[in-house]
């Protein structure tokens, strides 16, 4: 296999990254995998593929830490034989990550300026192996490929696609569960097929077969999928090296609890990392996460997600429900600006909780006080009686929006105040000219033009969906359009300044 194999020198075997004993273990595995192509060896290969990748990654670090190929060979005399045998194991070279690591290891052993006969011979061998790996063709079909004028890569890709399509066709034909979810599958080939797909999880040609496997009902004992297969799918999907259909992602969560837990935690991290996210952004995050849709389809998944949110002290459980129904928050804002002052307590609590779900106790009470203060000052600014503009209320609102105020621990979210501001401008009985003037002054002095524009867009969408309480739809829509024109004009003016 490898012409440079040397006898082990035990005095040089100690290494913090890779040991001779580890190398011997994996070499024995490679020998066994290459000598017999049986179901057992294929299963063993697939089950060890993830650990093999980890070991190859460590081996690559070891190679890169050595001063020369000669030193690497001295410390790990079996490395050439090990890498050489891996090159001819289809289950290893078919996996994109394993193949990439293998090629990097070979290239790491290549000496740009060989300083000995050993390194020159190593370079010659590495060139041969790399060339064969990239352009390998079956001698029996090579003349036919040449005669047809087909590129070798296209030919082999076509063979792979046809093989996968045939496997999927036979798989679906032998499985009645895809047509009738309540019927138990009479076949038990799911485990073997899923194990054989482990090296192909990053191969897009295998995606249809993988999606078919995932959609087999978990209630069927015969339809059990390999845990190694599910773990490989979850790892590839997390690295964004595998594109699954929407239903395939949900099915992966259904079959594999760790993948569901990771999805929920990623959503929480996204939310916590974007404290100033707009309602539209939060709604978009939920839609992209697919968790509400998955929970609606599978009661068991809803219970798992619910338990995870409960583990965060119950706060996110209620917040999760509220964000799914974000139009409730929009209606709350509308009611706050159109209701009488004494009726706003519960509505203000709900509105504040949406923007500050993690705060409790005196923090919650303090923010409710700030929210009530902002509401009162905004109500004065948008009074329908058209009095002189209350400068004190304007200054108070600007203070709440100031950077100095926002740096305080118990500060009120700027998005909360801007949301109330825009809702007052849209739904108040103040003249449109007066409302536009107040809106323009606040967003101009606070620098929150884009935030106000996003709230207006959200309101427009809500109006188009019929999610509003106004009986005068035409009037409200006209005000939204005029206010949008005002903000657009401000944006254009800023860009020309």
CSV table of C-alpha atoms in Angstrom, one decimal:
chain,number,residue,atom,x,y,z
A,1,UNK,CA,0.0,0.0,0.0
A,2,UNK,CA,2.5,2.6,1.1
A,3,UNK,CA,6.2,2.1,0.2
A,4,UNK,CA,7.5,4.1,3.1
A,5,UNK,CA,6.3,2.0,6.1
A,6,UNK,CA,9.0,1.8,8.8
A,7,UNK,CA,9.3,-0.4,11.8
A,8,UNK,CA,7.9,1.2,15.0
A,9,UNK,CA,10.3,2.9,17.3
A,10,UNK,CA,8.7,2.8,20.7
A,11,UNK,CA,11.0,5.4,22.2
A,12,UNK,CA,9.4,8.0,19.8
A,13,UNK,CA,5.8,6.9,20.2
A,14,UNK,CA,4.8,9.3,22.9
A,15,UNK,CA,2.8,12.2,21.4
A,16,UNK,CA,0.3,14.6,23.0
A,17,UNK,CA,-2.0,14.5,20.0
A,18,UNK,CA,-1.8,11.0,18.5
A,19,UNK,CA,-0.2,7.9,19.9
A,20,UNK,CA,1.1,4.8,18.1
A,21,UNK,CA,-1.6,2.7,19.9
A,22,UNK,CA,-4.3,4.9,18.5
A,23,UNK,CA,-2.9,4.7,15.1
A,24,UNK,CA,-2.6,0.9,15.3
A,25,UNK,CA,-6.3,0.7,16.4
A,26,UNK,CA,-7.5,2.6,13.4
A,27,UNK,CA,-5.1,0.9,11.0
A,28,UNK,CA,-6.6,-2.5,12.1
A,29,UNK,CA,-10.0,-1.1,11.4
A,30,UNK,CA,-9.0,0.1,8.0
A,31,UNK,CA,-7.5,-3.3,7.1
A,32,UNK,CA,-10.7,-5.0,8.2
A,33,UNK,CA,-12.9,-2.6,6.3
A,34,UNK,CA,-10.9,-2.9,3.1
A,35,UNK,CA,-10.6,-6.7,3.1
A,36,UNK,CA,-14.3,-7.7,3.2
A,37,UNK,CA,-17.3,-5.8,1.9
A,38,UNK,CA,-20.0,-7.5,4.0
A,39,UNK,CA,-23.0,-6.0,5.7
A,40,UNK,CA,-21.2,-6.3,9.1
A,41,UNK,CA,-18.1,-4.5,7.9
A,42,UNK,CA,-20.2,-1.8,6.3
A,43,UNK,CA,-22.2,-1.3,9.5
A,44,UNK,CA,-19.0,-1.2,11.5
A,45,UNK,CA,-17.5,1.4,9.1
A,46,UNK,CA,-20.6,3.6,9.4
A,47,UNK,CA,-20.8,3.3,13.1
A,48,UNK,CA,-17.1,4.4,13.5
A,49,UNK,CA,-17.2,7.1,10.9
A,50,UNK,CA,-17.8,10.0,13.3
A,51,UNK,CA,-14.9,8.8,15.6
A,52,UNK,CA,-12.7,8.3,12.6
A,53,UNK,CA,-13.3,11.9,11.5
A,54,UNK,CA,-12.3,13.1,15.0
A,55,UNK,CA,-9.2,11.0,14.9
A,56,UNK,CA,-8.2,12.2,11.4
A,57,UNK,CA,-8.7,15.8,12.6
A,58,UNK,CA,-6.3,15.1,15.5
A,59,UNK,CA,-3.9,13.4,13.0
A,60,UNK,CA,-4.0,16.5,10.8
A,61,UNK,CA,-3.1,18.7,13.8
A,62,UNK,CA,-0.3,16.4,14.6
A,63,UNK,CA,1.1,16.6,11.0
A,64,UNK,CA,0.9,20.3,11.0
A,65,UNK,CA,2.7,20.5,14.3
A,66,UNK,CA,5.7,18.6,13.0
A,67,UNK,CA,8.7,20.3,11.5
A,68,UNK,CA,9.0,17.8,8.6
A,69,UNK,CA,7.5,14.7,7.0
A,70,UNK,CA,10.6,12.8,8.2
A,71,UNK,CA,9.8,13.7,11.8
A,72,UNK,CA,6.2,12.8,11.3
A,73,UNK,CA,7.1,9.4,9.9
A,74,UNK,CA,9.6,8.8,12.8
A,75,UNK,CA,6.9,9.4,15.4
A,76,UNK,CA,4.1,7.6,13.6
A,77,UNK,CA,5.6,5.0,11.3
A,78,UNK,CA,2.2,3.5,10.4
A,79,UNK,CA,0.7,6.8,9.2
A,80,UNK,CA,1.4,6.1,5.5
A,81,UNK,CA,-0.2,2.7,5.5
A,82,UNK,CA,-3.2,4.0,7.5
A,83,UNK,CA,-3.9,6.9,5.0
A,84,UNK,CA,-3.2,4.7,2.0
A,85,UNK,CA,-5.8,2.1,3.1
A,86,UNK,CA,-8.4,4.8,3.9
A,87,UNK,CA,-8.1,6.0,0.3
A,88,UNK,CA,-9.7,2.8,-1.0
A,89,UNK,CA,-12.6,2.5,1.4
A,90,UNK,CA,-15.7,3.8,-0.4
A,91,UNK,CA,-17.6,4.5,2.8
A,92,UNK,CA,-14.8,6.8,3.9
A,93,UNK,CA,-14.1,8.6,0.7
A,94,UNK,CA,-17.9,9.1,0.0
A,95,UNK,CA,-18.2,11.2,3.1
A,96,UNK,CA,-17.3,14.8,2.2
A,97,UNK,CA,-15.8,15.7,5.6
A,98,UNK,CA,-13.8,12.5,5.8
A,99,UNK,CA,-12.5,12.8,2.3
A,100,UNK,CA,-11.5,16.5,2.9
A,101,UNK,CA,-9.6,15.6,6.0
A,102,UNK,CA,-7.9,12.7,4.2
A,103,UNK,CA,-6.8,14.9,1.4
A,104,UNK,CA,-5.5,17.5,3.9
A,105,UNK,CA,-3.5,14.9,5.7
A,106,UNK,CA,-1.9,13.7,2.5
A,107,UNK,CA,-1.2,17.2,1.4
A,108,UNK,CA,0.3,18.0,4.9
A,109,UNK,CA,2.8,15.2,4.4
A,110,UNK,CA,3.9,16.6,1.0
A,111,UNK,CA,7.3,18.4,1.3
A,112,UNK,CA,7.6,21.5,-0.8
A,113,UNK,CA,11.4,21.2,-0.5
A,114,UNK,CA,12.2,17.6,0.2
A,115,UNK,CA,15.3,17.2,2.1
A,116,UNK,CA,15.8,13.5,2.0
A,117,UNK,CA,15.2,10.4,-0.1
A,118,UNK,CA,12.3,9.5,2.2
A,119,UNK,CA,10.6,12.8,1.6
A,120,UNK,CA,11.2,12.6,-2.1
A,121,UNK,CA,9.7,9.1,-2.2
A,122,UNK,CA,6.8,10.3,-0.1
A,123,UNK,CA,6.1,13.1,-2.5
A,124,UNK,CA,6.0,10.7,-5.4
A,125,UNK,CA,3.6,8.4,-3.6
A,126,UNK,CA,1.3,11.3,-2.5
A,127,UNK,CA,1.1,12.6,-6.1
A,128,UNK,CA,0.0,9.2,-7.3
A,129,UNK,CA,-2.6,8.8,-4.6
A,130,UNK,CA,-4.0,12.3,-5.0
A,131,UNK,CA,-4.2,11.8,-8.8
A,132,UNK,CA,-6.0,8.5,-8.3
A,133,UNK,CA,-8.4,9.9,-5.8
A,134,UNK,CA,-9.4,12.8,-8.0
A,135,UNK,CA,-9.5,11.0,-11.4
A,136,UNK,CA,-10.1,7.3,-10.4
A,137,UNK,CA,-12.0,5.4,-13.1
A,138,UNK,CA,-13.0,1.8,-13.5
A,139,UNK,CA,-10.8,0.3,-16.2
A,140,UNK,CA,-13.7,-1.6,-17.6
A,141,UNK,CA,-15.8,1.5,-18.2
A,142,UNK,CA,-13.0,3.9,-19.0
A,143,UNK,CA,-13.1,3.1,-22.8
A,144,UNK,CA,-16.9,3.5,-22.9
A,145,UNK,CA,-16.7,6.8,-21.1
A,146,UNK,CA,-14.1,8.1,-23.5
A,147,UNK,CA,-16.2,6.9,-26.5
A,148,UNK,CA,-19.3,8.6,-25.2
A,149,UNK,CA,-17.5,11.8,-24.6
A,150,UNK,CA,-18.7,12.0,-21.0
A,151,UNK,CA,-16.5,13.6,-18.3
A,152,UNK,CA,-15.5,10.9,-15.6
A,153,UNK,CA,-16.9,13.1,-12.8
A,154,UNK,CA,-20.3,13.4,-14.6
A,155,UNK,CA,-20.3,9.6,-15.3
A,156,UNK,CA,-19.7,8.7,-11.6
A,157,UNK,CA,-22.2,11.3,-10.4
A,158,UNK,CA,-24.8,9.8,-12.8
A,159,UNK,CA,-24.1,6.3,-11.5
A,160,UNK,CA,-24.5,7.5,-7.9
A,161,UNK,CA,-27.8,9.3,-8.7
A,162,UNK,CA,-29.2,6.2,-10.4
A,163,UNK,CA,-28.2,3.9,-7.6
A,164,UNK,CA,-29.8,6.2,-5.0
A,165,UNK,CA,-33.0,6.6,-7.1
A,166,UNK,CA,-33.3,2.8,-7.5
A,167,UNK,CA,-32.7,2.3,-3.8
A,168,UNK,CA,-35.4,4.9,-3.0
A,169,UNK,CA,-37.8,3.4,-5.5
A,170,UNK,CA,-37.4,-0.1,-4.0
A,171,UNK,CA,-37.6,1.3,-0.5
A,172,UNK,CA,-40.9,3.1,-1.1
A,173,UNK,CA,-42.3,0.1,-3.0
A,174,UNK,CA,-41.6,-2.2,-0.1
A,175,UNK,CA,-43.0,0.2,2.5
A,176,UNK,CA,-46.7,0.7,2.7
A,177,UNK,CA,-46.3,3.0,5.7
A,178,UNK,CA,-45.7,6.0,3.4
A,179,UNK,CA,-49.2,5.6,2.0
A,180,UNK,CA,-50.9,4.6,5.3
A,181,UNK,CA,-49.4,6.0,8.4
A,182,UNK,CA,-51.4,3.6,10.6
A,183,UNK,CA,-50.3,0.4,8.9
A,184,UNK,CA,-47.3,-1.3,10.5
A,185,UNK,CA,-44.4,-1.8,8.1
A,186,UNK,CA,-43.8,-5.5,7.3
A,187,UNK,CA,-40.1,-4.8,6.5
A,188,UNK,CA,-37.1,-4.2,8.7
A,189,UNK,CA,-34.7,-2.7,6.2
A,190,UNK,CA,-34.8,0.8,7.6
A,191,UNK,CA,-32.0,0.3,10.0
A,192,UNK,CA,-29.6,-1.1,7.4
A,193,UNK,CA,-30.5,1.5,4.8
A,194,UNK,CA,-30.1,4.4,7.2
A,195,UNK,CA,-26.7,3.0,8.3
A,196,UNK,CA,-25.5,2.8,4.7
A,197,UNK,CA,-26.5,6.5,4.2
A,198,UNK,CA,-24.2,7.8,7.0
A,199,UNK,CA,-21.3,8.5,4.6
A,200,UNK,CA,-23.7,10.2,2.2
A,201,UNK,CA,-25.4,12.7,4.6
A,202,UNK,CA,-23.6,15.6,3.0
A,203,UNK,CA,-24.2,14.4,-0.5
A,204,UNK,CA,-27.2,16.4,-2.0
A,205,UNK,CA,-27.9,13.5,-4.4
A,206,UNK,CA,-28.9,11.4,-1.3
A,207,UNK,CA,-31.3,14.1,0.0
A,208,UNK,CA,-34.5,12.5,-1.5
A,209,UNK,CA,-33.7,9.1,0.0
A,210,UNK,CA,-32.8,10.7,3.4
A,211,UNK,CA,-36.1,12.6,3.4
A,212,UNK,CA,-38.0,9.4,2.6
A,213,UNK,CA,-36.2,7.6,5.5
A,214,UNK,CA,-37.1,10.4,7.9
A,215,UNK,CA,-40.8,10.4,7.0
A,216,UNK,CA,-41.2,6.8,7.9
A,217,UNK,CA,-43.4,6.6,11.1
A,218,UNK,CA,-41.5,6.3,14.3
A,219,UNK,CA,-44.5,4.3,15.7
A,220,UNK,CA,-43.4,1.4,13.5
A,221,UNK,CA,-40.9,-0.9,15.2
A,222,UNK,CA,-39.5,-2.1,11.9
A,223,UNK,CA,-39.0,1.5,10.7
A,224,UNK,CA,-36.3,2.2,13.4
A,225,UNK,CA,-33.5,4.4,12.1
A,226,UNK,CA,-29.9,4.2,13.1
A,227,UNK,CA,-29.0,6.6,15.9
A,228,UNK,CA,-25.6,7.1,14.2
A,229,UNK,CA,-27.5,8.1,11.1
A,230,UNK,CA,-29.7,10.6,13.0
A,231,UNK,CA,-26.7,12.0,14.8
A,232,UNK,CA,-24.8,12.4,11.5
A,233,UNK,CA,-27.8,14.2,10.0
A,234,UNK,CA,-28.1,16.5,13.0
A,235,UNK,CA,-24.4,17.3,12.8
A,236,UNK,CA,-24.5,18.0,9.1
A,237,UNK,CA,-27.6,20.1,9.3
A,238,UNK,CA,-26.2,22.2,12.2
A,239,UNK,CA,-23.0,22.8,10.1
A,240,UNK,CA,-25.3,23.9,7.2
A,241,UNK,CA,-23.7,21.2,5.0
A,242,UNK,CA,-27.0,19.4,4.5
A,243,UNK,CA,-30.2,21.0,3.1
A,244,UNK,CA,-33.3,19.2,4.3
A,245,UNK,CA,-36.8,19.9,3.2
A,246,UNK,CA,-39.0,21.6,5.8
A,247,UNK,CA,-40.9,18.4,6.6
A,248,UNK,CA,-37.5,16.5,6.7
A,249,UNK,CA,-36.3,18.9,9.5
A,250,UNK,CA,-39.4,18.3,11.5
A,251,UNK,CA,-39.2,14.6,11.0
A,252,UNK,CA,-35.5,14.7,12.2
A,253,UNK,CA,-36.6,16.4,15.4
A,254,UNK,CA,-39.4,13.8,15.8
A,255,UNK,CA,-37.0,10.9,15.5
A,256,UNK,CA,-34.0,12.5,17.4
A,257,UNK,CA,-34.6,14.3,20.7
A,258,UNK,CA,-31.2,15.9,20.9
A,259,UNK,CA,-31.7,17.6,17.6
A,260,UNK,CA,-35.0,19.1,18.8
A,261,UNK,CA,-33.4,20.3,22.0
A,262,UNK,CA,-30.6,22.0,20.0
A,263,UNK,CA,-33.2,23.7,17.8
A,264,UNK,CA,-35.0,25.1,20.8
A,265,UNK,CA,-31.8,26.3,22.5
A,266,UNK,CA,-30.6,28.0,19.2
A,267,UNK,CA,-33.9,29.9,19.1
A,268,UNK,CA,-33.4,31.0,22.7
A,269,UNK,CA,-29.9,32.1,22.0
A,270,UNK,CA,-31.0,34.1,18.9
A,271,UNK,CA,-33.7,35.9,21.0
A,272,UNK,CA,-31.4,36.7,23.9
A,273,UNK,CA,-28.7,37.9,21.5
A,274,UNK,CA,-31.1,40.4,19.9
A,275,UNK,CA,-32.6,42.3,22.8
A,276,UNK,CA,-33.8,45.1,20.5
A,277,UNK,CA,-35.4,42.8,17.9
A,278,UNK,CA,-38.7,44.2,16.4
A,279,UNK,CA,-41.9,42.2,16.7
A,280,UNK,CA,-41.6,41.4,13.0
A,281,UNK,CA,-38.1,40.1,13.5
A,282,UNK,CA,-39.2,37.9,16.4
A,283,UNK,CA,-42.1,36.5,14.4
A,284,UNK,CA,-39.7,35.8,11.5
A,285,UNK,CA,-37.3,34.0,13.9
A,286,UNK,CA,-40.1,31.7,15.0
A,287,UNK,CA,-41.3,31.0,11.5
A,288,UNK,CA,-37.7,30.2,10.3
A,289,UNK,CA,-37.2,27.9,13.4
A,290,UNK,CA,-40.3,25.9,12.3
A,291,UNK,CA,-40.9,25.1,16.0
A,292,UNK,CA,-44.5,26.3,16.1
A,293,UNK,CA,-45.4,24.2,13.0
A,294,UNK,CA,-43.6,21.2,14.4
A,295,UNK,CA,-45.4,21.5,17.7
A,296,UNK,CA,-48.7,21.8,16.0
A,297,UNK,CA,-48.1,18.6,14.0
A,298,UNK,CA,-46.8,16.5,16.9
A,299,UNK,CA,-48.2,16.7,20.4
A,300,UNK,CA,-45.1,14.9,21.8
A,301,UNK,CA,-42.8,17.6,20.4
A,302,UNK,CA,-45.0,20.3,21.9
A,303,UNK,CA,-44.7,18.7,25.3
A,304,UNK,CA,-40.9,18.6,24.9
A,305,UNK,CA,-40.6,22.2,23.8
A,306,UNK,CA,-43.0,23.3,26.6
A,307,UNK,CA,-40.8,21.5,29.2
A,308,UNK,CA,-37.7,23.2,27.9
A,309,UNK,CA,-39.3,26.6,28.2
A,310,UNK,CA,-40.6,25.7,31.7
A,311,UNK,CA,-37.0,25.0,32.6
A,312,UNK,CA,-36.2,28.7,32.0
A,313,UNK,CA,-38.4,29.5,35.1
A,314,UNK,CA,-41.6,29.7,33.1
A,315,UNK,CA,-40.8,33.0,31.5
A,316,UNK,CA,-40.2,31.9,28.0
A,317,UNK,CA,-43.1,29.5,28.1
A,318,UNK,CA,-45.5,32.5,28.2
A,319,UNK,CA,-43.3,34.6,25.9
A,320,UNK,CA,-43.2,31.8,23.3
A,321,UNK,CA,-47.0,31.7,23.3
A,322,UNK,CA,-47.2,35.5,23.1
A,323,UNK,CA,-44.7,35.8,20.2
A,324,UNK,CA,-46.6,33.1,18.2
A,325,UNK,CA,-49.6,35.4,18.5
A,326,UNK,CA,-47.7,38.7,17.8
A,327,UNK,CA,-50.9,40.3,16.6
A,328,UNK,CA,-52.1,40.2,20.2
A,329,UNK,CA,-49.3,42.7,21.0
A,330,UNK,CA,-50.3,44.9,18.1
A,331,UNK,CA,-53.9,45.0,19.3
A,332,UNK,CA,-52.6,45.7,22.8
A,333,UNK,CA,-50.7,48.7,21.6
A,334,UNK,CA,-53.8,49.9,19.7
A,335,UNK,CA,-56.0,49.6,22.8
A,336,UNK,CA,-53.4,51.4,24.9
A,337,UNK,CA,-53.5,54.5,22.7
A,338,UNK,CA,-57.3,54.5,22.3
A,339,UNK,CA,-58.6,53.5,25.7
A,340,UNK,CA,-59.2,55.6,28.7
A,341,UNK,CA,-56.3,56.2,31.1
A,342,UNK,CA,-57.7,54.1,34.0
A,343,UNK,CA,-58.2,51.0,31.8
A,344,UNK,CA,-54.6,50.6,30.8
A,345,UNK,CA,-53.1,48.6,33.7
A,346,UNK,CA,-53.4,45.0,32.4
A,347,UNK,CA,-52.7,46.0,28.8
A,348,UNK,CA,-49.6,47.9,29.8
A,349,UNK,CA,-48.3,44.9,31.8
A,350,UNK,CA,-48.8,42.6,28.8
A,351,UNK,CA,-47.1,45.1,26.4
A,352,UNK,CA,-44.1,45.6,28.8
A,353,UNK,CA,-43.7,41.8,29.3
A,354,UNK,CA,-43.4,41.3,25.5
A,355,UNK,CA,-40.4,43.6,25.4
A,356,UNK,CA,-38.9,42.5,28.8
A,357,UNK,CA,-39.8,38.9,29.4
A,358,UNK,CA,-36.9,38.1,31.7
A,359,UNK,CA,-37.4,40.9,34.2
A,360,UNK,CA,-39.2,40.3,37.5
A,361,UNK,CA,-40.0,41.8,40.9
A,362,UNK,CA,-38.8,45.3,41.4
A,363,UNK,CA,-37.3,45.4,37.9
A,364,UNK,CA,-40.8,44.7,36.4
A,365,UNK,CA,-42.4,47.3,38.7
A,366,UNK,CA,-39.8,49.9,37.7
A,367,UNK,CA,-40.2,49.3,34.0
A,368,UNK,CA,-44.0,49.4,34.3
A,369,UNK,CA,-43.6,52.8,35.9
A,370,UNK,CA,-41.4,54.0,33.0
A,371,UNK,CA,-43.9,52.5,30.5
A,372,UNK,CA,-46.8,54.4,32.3
A,373,UNK,CA,-44.7,57.6,32.2
A,374,UNK,CA,-44.0,57.2,28.5
A,375,UNK,CA,-47.7,56.4,27.8
A,376,UNK,CA,-48.9,59.5,29.6
A,377,UNK,CA,-46.4,61.8,27.9
A,378,UNK,CA,-47.2,60.4,24.5
A,379,UNK,CA,-51.0,60.8,25.1
A,380,UNK,CA,-50.3,64.5,25.9
A,381,UNK,CA,-48.3,64.9,22.7
A,382,UNK,CA,-51.1,63.5,20.6
A,383,UNK,CA,-54.0,65.3,22.2
A,384,UNK,CA,-56.9,65.8,19.8
A,385,UNK,CA,-57.6,69.3,21.3
A,386,UNK,CA,-54.6,70.7,19.3
A,387,UNK,CA,-53.1,72.7,22.2
A,388,UNK,CA,-49.6,74.2,22.0
A,389,UNK,CA,-47.1,71.3,21.8
A,390,UNK,CA,-46.3,70.3,25.5
A,391,UNK,CA,-42.6,70.8,25.4
A,392,UNK,CA,-42.2,69.1,28.8
A,393,UNK,CA,-43.8,65.9,27.6
A,394,UNK,CA,-41.6,65.9,24.4
A,395,UNK,CA,-38.5,66.4,26.5
A,396,UNK,CA,-39.5,63.5,28.8
A,397,UNK,CA,-40.0,61.2,25.9
A,398,UNK,CA,-36.6,62.1,24.5
A,399,UNK,CA,-35.0,61.5,27.9
A,400,UNK,CA,-36.5,58.0,28.0
A,401,UNK,CA,-35.1,57.4,24.5
A,402,UNK,CA,-31.7,58.9,25.2
A,403,UNK,CA,-28.5,56.6,25.1
A,404,UNK,CA,-27.7,57.6,28.7
A,405,UNK,CA,-31.1,56.4,29.9
A,406,UNK,CA,-30.8,53.2,27.8
A,407,UNK,CA,-27.6,52.3,29.5
A,408,UNK,CA,-29.3,52.0,32.9
A,409,UNK,CA,-30.2,48.5,34.1
A,410,UNK,CA,-33.9,49.1,34.4
A,411,UNK,CA,-34.3,51.2,31.3
A,412,UNK,CA,-37.4,50.8,29.0
A,413,UNK,CA,-36.9,49.3,25.6
A,414,UNK,CA,-36.7,52.0,22.9
A,415,UNK,CA,-38.8,49.7,20.6
A,416,UNK,CA,-41.6,49.7,23.2
A,417,UNK,CA,-41.7,53.5,23.2
A,418,UNK,CA,-41.4,53.8,19.4
A,419,UNK,CA,-44.2,51.2,19.0
A,420,UNK,CA,-46.5,53.3,21.2
A,421,UNK,CA,-45.4,56.5,19.4
A,422,UNK,CA,-46.3,55.1,16.0
A,423,UNK,CA,-49.6,53.7,17.2
A,424,UNK,CA,-50.5,57.1,18.7
A,425,UNK,CA,-49.7,58.7,15.3
A,426,UNK,CA,-51.9,56.2,13.4
A,427,UNK,CA,-54.9,55.7,15.7
A,428,UNK,CA,-55.2,59.0,17.7
A,429,UNK,CA,-57.8,61.6,16.9
A,430,UNK,CA,-55.2,64.3,16.5
A,431,UNK,CA,-55.0,65.8,13.0
A,432,UNK,CA,-52.8,63.9,10.5
A,433,UNK,CA,-50.6,67.0,10.1
A,434,UNK,CA,-50.1,67.3,13.9
A,435,UNK,CA,-49.4,63.6,14.3
A,436,UNK,CA,-46.9,63.6,11.5
A,437,UNK,CA,-45.2,66.6,13.1
A,438,UNK,CA,-44.8,64.9,16.5
A,439,UNK,CA,-43.6,61.6,14.9
A,440,UNK,CA,-41.1,63.5,12.8
A,441,UNK,CA,-39.7,65.4,15.7
A,442,UNK,CA,-39.3,62.4,17.9
A,443,UNK,CA,-37.6,60.1,15.4
A,444,UNK,CA,-35.4,62.9,14.1
A,445,UNK,CA,-34.1,63.8,17.5
A,446,UNK,CA,-33.8,60.1,18.7
A,447,UNK,CA,-32.3,58.7,15.4
A,448,UNK,CA,-34.8,55.9,15.4
A,449,UNK,CA,-36.2,56.5,11.9
A,450,UNK,CA,-35.7,52.9,10.7
A,451,UNK,CA,-37.3,51.5,13.9
A,452,UNK,CA,-40.4,53.7,13.4
A,453,UNK,CA,-40.6,52.7,9.7
A,454,UNK,CA,-40.6,49.0,10.6
A,455,UNK,CA,-43.5,49.5,13.1
A,456,UNK,CA,-45.5,51.2,10.4
A,457,UNK,CA,-44.8,48.3,8.0
A,458,UNK,CA,-46.0,45.9,10.6
A,459,UNK,CA,-49.1,47.9,11.2
A,460,UNK,CA,-49.8,48.0,7.5
A,461,UNK,CA,-49.5,44.2,7.3
A,462,UNK,CA,-51.8,43.8,10.2
A,463,UNK,CA,-54.4,46.1,8.6
A,464,UNK,CA,-54.2,44.1,5.4
A,465,UNK,CA,-54.8,40.9,7.3
A,466,UNK,CA,-57.8,42.4,9.1
A,467,UNK,CA,-56.1,42.3,12.5
A,468,UNK,CA,-57.2,45.6,13.9
A,469,UNK,CA,-60.0,47.1,15.9
A,470,UNK,CA,-60.7,50.3,14.0
A,471,UNK,CA,-64.1,50.7,12.4
A,472,UNK,CA,-62.7,53.4,10.1
A,473,UNK,CA,-60.4,51.3,8.0
A,474,UNK,CA,-60.0,53.8,5.2
A,475,UNK,CA,-59.0,56.6,7.6
A,476,UNK,CA,-56.4,54.4,9.3
A,477,UNK,CA,-54.9,53.2,6.1
A,478,UNK,CA,-54.7,56.7,4.7
A,479,UNK,CA,-52.8,57.8,7.9
A,480,UNK,CA,-50.4,54.9,7.6
A,481,UNK,CA,-49.6,55.8,4.0
A,482,UNK,CA,-49.1,59.5,4.8
A,483,UNK,CA,-46.9,58.7,7.8
A,484,UNK,CA,-44.8,56.3,5.7
A,485,UNK,CA,-44.4,59.1,3.1
A,486,UNK,CA,-43.2,61.4,5.8
A,487,UNK,CA,-40.6,58.9,7.1
A,488,UNK,CA,-39.5,58.1,3.5
A,489,UNK,CA,-39.0,61.8,2.8
A,490,UNK,CA,-36.9,62.1,6.0
A,491,UNK,CA,-34.8,59.2,5.0
A,492,UNK,CA,-34.1,60.7,1.5
A,493,UNK,CA,-33.3,64.0,3.0
A,494,UNK,CA,-30.8,62.4,5.5
A,495,UNK,CA,-29.1,60.6,2.6
A,496,UNK,CA,-28.5,63.8,0.7
A,497,UNK,CA,-27.2,65.7,3.7
